[in-house]
mmCIF file of C-alpha atoms in Angstrom:
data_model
loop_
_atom_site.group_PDB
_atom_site.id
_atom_site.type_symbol
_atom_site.label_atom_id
_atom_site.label_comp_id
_atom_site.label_asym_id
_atom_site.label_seq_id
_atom_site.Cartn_x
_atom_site.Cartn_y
_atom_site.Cartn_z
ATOM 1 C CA UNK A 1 -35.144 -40.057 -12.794
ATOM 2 C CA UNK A 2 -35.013 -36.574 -13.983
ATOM 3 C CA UNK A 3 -37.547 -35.240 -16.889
ATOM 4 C CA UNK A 4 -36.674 -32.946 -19.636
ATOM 5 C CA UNK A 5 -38.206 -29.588 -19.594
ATOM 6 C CA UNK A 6 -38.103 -26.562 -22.072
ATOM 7 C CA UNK A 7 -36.492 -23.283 -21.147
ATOM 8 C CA UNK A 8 -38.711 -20.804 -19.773
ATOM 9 C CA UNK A 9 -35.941 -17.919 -19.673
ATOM 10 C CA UNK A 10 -33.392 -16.873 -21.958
ATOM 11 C CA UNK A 11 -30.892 -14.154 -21.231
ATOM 12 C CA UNK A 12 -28.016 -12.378 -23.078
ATOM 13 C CA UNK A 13 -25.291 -9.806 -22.380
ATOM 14 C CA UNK A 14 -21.811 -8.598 -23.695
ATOM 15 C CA UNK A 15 -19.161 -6.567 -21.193
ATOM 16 C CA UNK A 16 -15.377 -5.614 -22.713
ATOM 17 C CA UNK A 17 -12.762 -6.786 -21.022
ATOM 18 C CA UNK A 18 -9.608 -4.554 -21.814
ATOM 19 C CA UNK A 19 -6.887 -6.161 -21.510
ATOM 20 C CA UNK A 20 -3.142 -5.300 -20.966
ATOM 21 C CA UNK A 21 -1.528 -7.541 -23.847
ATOM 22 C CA UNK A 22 -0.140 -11.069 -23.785
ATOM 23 C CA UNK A 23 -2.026 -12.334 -20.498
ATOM 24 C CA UNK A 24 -5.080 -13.631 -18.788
ATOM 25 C CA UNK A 25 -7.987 -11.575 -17.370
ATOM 26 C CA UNK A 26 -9.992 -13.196 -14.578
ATOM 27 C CA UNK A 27 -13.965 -12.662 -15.743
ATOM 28 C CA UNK A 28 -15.346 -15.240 -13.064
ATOM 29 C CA UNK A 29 -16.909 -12.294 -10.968
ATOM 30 C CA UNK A 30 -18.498 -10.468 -14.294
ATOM 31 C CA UNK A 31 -20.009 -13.904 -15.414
ATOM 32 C CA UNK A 32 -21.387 -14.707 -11.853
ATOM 33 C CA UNK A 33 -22.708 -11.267 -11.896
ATOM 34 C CA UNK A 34 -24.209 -11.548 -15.018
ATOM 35 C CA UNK A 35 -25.786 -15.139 -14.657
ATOM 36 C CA UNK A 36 -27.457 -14.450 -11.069
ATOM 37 C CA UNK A 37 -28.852 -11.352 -12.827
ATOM 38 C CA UNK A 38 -30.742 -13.017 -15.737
ATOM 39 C CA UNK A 39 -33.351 -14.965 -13.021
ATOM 40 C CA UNK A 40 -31.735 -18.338 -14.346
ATOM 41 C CA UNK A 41 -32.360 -20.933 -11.981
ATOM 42 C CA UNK A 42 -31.411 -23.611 -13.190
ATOM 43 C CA UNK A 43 -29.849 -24.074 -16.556
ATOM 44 C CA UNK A 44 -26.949 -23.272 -19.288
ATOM 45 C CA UNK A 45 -24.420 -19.921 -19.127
ATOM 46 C CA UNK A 46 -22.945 -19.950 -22.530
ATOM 47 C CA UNK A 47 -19.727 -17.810 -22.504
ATOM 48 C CA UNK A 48 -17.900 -15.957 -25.753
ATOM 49 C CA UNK A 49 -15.485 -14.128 -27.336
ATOM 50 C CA UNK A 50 -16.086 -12.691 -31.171
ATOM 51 C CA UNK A 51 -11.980 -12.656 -31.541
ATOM 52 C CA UNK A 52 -9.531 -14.455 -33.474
ATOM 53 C CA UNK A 53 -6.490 -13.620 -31.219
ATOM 54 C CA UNK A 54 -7.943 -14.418 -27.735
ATOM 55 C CA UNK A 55 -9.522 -17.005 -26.087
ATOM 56 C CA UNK A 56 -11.808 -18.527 -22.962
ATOM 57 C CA UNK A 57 -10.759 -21.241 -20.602
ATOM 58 C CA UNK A 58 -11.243 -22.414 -17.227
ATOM 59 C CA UNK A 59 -8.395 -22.760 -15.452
ATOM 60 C CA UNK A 60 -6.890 -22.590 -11.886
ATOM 61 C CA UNK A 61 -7.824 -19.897 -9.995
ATOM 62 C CA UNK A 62 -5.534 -20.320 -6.860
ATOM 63 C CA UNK A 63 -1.988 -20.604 -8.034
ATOM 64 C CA UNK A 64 -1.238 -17.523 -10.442
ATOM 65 C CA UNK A 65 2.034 -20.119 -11.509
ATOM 66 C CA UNK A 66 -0.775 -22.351 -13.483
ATOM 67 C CA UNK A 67 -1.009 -19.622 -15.914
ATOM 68 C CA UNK A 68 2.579 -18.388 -16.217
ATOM 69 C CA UNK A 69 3.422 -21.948 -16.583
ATOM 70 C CA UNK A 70 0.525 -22.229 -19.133
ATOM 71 C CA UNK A 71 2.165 -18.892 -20.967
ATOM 72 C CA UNK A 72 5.392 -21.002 -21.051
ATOM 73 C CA UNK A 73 4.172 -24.091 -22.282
ATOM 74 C CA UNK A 74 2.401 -21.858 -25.178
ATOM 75 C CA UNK A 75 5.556 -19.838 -25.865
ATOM 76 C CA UNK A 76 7.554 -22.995 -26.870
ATOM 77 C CA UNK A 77 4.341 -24.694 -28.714
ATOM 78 C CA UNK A 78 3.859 -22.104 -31.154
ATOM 79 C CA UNK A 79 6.611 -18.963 -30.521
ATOM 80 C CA UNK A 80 6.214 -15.856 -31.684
ATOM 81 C CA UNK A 81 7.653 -14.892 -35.214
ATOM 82 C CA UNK A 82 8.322 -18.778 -36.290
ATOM 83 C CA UNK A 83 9.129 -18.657 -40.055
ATOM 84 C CA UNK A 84 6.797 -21.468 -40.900
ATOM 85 C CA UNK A 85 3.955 -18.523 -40.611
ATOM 86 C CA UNK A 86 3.263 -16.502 -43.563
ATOM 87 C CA UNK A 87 0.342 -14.732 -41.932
ATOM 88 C CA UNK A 88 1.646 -11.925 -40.627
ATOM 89 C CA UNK A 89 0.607 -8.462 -41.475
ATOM 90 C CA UNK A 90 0.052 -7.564 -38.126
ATOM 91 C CA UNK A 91 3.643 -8.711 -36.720
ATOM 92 C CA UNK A 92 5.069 -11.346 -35.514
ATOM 93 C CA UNK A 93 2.758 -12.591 -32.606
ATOM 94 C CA UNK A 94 -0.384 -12.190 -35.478
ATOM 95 C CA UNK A 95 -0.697 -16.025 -36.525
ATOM 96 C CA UNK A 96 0.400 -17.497 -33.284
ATOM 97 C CA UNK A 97 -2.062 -15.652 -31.776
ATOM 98 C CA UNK A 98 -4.695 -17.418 -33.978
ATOM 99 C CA UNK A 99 -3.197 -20.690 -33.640
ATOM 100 C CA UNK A 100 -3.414 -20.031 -29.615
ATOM 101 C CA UNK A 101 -7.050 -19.322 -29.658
ATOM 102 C CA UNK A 102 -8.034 -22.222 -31.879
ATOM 103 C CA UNK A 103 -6.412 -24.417 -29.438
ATOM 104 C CA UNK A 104 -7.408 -23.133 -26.132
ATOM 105 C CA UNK A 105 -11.563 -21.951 -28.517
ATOM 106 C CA UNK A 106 -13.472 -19.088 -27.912
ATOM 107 C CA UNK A 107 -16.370 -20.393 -26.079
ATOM 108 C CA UNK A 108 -17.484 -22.078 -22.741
ATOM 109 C CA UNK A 109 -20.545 -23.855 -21.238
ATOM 110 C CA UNK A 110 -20.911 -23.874 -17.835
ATOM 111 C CA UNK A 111 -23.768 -25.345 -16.073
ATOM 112 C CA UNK A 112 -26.638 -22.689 -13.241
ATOM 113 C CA UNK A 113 -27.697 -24.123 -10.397
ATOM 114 C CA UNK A 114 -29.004 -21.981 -7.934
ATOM 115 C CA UNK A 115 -28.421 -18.568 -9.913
ATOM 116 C CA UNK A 116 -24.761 -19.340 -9.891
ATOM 117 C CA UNK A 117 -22.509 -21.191 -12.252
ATOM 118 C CA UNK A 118 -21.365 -24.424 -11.164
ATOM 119 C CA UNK A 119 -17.416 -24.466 -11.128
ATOM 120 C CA UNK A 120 -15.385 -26.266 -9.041
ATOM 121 C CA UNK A 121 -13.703 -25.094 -5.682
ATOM 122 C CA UNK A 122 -10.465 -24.062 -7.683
ATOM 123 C CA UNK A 123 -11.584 -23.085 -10.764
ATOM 124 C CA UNK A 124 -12.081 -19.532 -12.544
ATOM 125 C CA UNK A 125 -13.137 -18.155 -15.781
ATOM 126 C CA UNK A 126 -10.791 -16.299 -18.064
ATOM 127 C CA UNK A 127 -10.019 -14.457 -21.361
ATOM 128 C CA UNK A 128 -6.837 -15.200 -22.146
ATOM 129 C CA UNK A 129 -5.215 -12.771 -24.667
ATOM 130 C CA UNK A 130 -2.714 -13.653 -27.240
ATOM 131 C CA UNK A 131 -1.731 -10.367 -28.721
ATOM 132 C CA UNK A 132 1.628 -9.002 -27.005
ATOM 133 C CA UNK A 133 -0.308 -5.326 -27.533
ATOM 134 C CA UNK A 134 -3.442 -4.168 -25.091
ATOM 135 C CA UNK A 135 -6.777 -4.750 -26.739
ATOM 136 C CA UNK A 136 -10.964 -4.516 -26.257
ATOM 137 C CA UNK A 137 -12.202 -7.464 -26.170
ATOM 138 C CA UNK A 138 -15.939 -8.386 -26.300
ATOM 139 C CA UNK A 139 -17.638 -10.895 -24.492
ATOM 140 C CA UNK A 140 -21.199 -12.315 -24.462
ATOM 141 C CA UNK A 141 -23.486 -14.392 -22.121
ATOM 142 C CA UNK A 142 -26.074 -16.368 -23.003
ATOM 143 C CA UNK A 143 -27.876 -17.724 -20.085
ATOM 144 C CA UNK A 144 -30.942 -20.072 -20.516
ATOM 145 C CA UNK A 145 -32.755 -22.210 -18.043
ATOM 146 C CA UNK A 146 -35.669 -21.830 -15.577
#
């Protein structure tokens, strides 16, 4: 049986990913990077995005057609420019966008063991934007643990 014990190390920091519009941005390396960096053993790597029109997810890593079938699969769920919007002052892909990221969130928790987070053999770490134009998107990792 395990036993609780308090976190002895705390670490936080915030990269931009800029991104080249409607489409996902692999950040797997940058978190890695970032988590074997803090001196985290052994705990949490808390992962997000202060955006309204982008959003985190795990996802395939292997098979880029996961995500263009993902793309797809959003593109029929809530399309661009559908007239039951209102909000749209910043064009047609503006609400969507926001519906996309509420769906998909903004945030992840991953679990350190070793220095490393702990995904799965296929598995990778991305921002997914929503906005058909390029943006700068911040990102911020909190990683705590001994």
């Amino acid at each position: 049986m395990s036993r609780a014990t308090p976190a002895e190390h705390v670490a936080q920091h915030g990269f931009t990913v800029h991104t080249r519009g409607r489409g996902f941005s692999e950040i797997t390396d940058k978190v890695a990077e970032l988590v074997a960096s803090s001196g985290v053993h052994t705990g949490i790597a808390h992962v997000f995005t202060a955006h309204t029109s982008c959003s985190l997810l795990i996802s395939e890593n292997a098979d880029p057609a996961v995500r263009a079938d993902l793309e797809r699969w959003f593109a029929r769920a809530v399309p661009d420019g559908d007239r039951i919007f209102q909000h749209d002052a910043e064009g047609p892909d503006d609400m969507p966008s926001h519906v996309r990221a509420i769906l998909t969130g903004v945030s992840l928790t991953i679990p350190v063991h070793g220095g490393k987070p702990q995904l799965g053999a296929w598995q990778g770490i991305y921002l997914w934007e929503h906005r058909v134009d390029p943006h700068q998107r911040k990102v911020t990792v909190t990683v705590f643990g001994h």
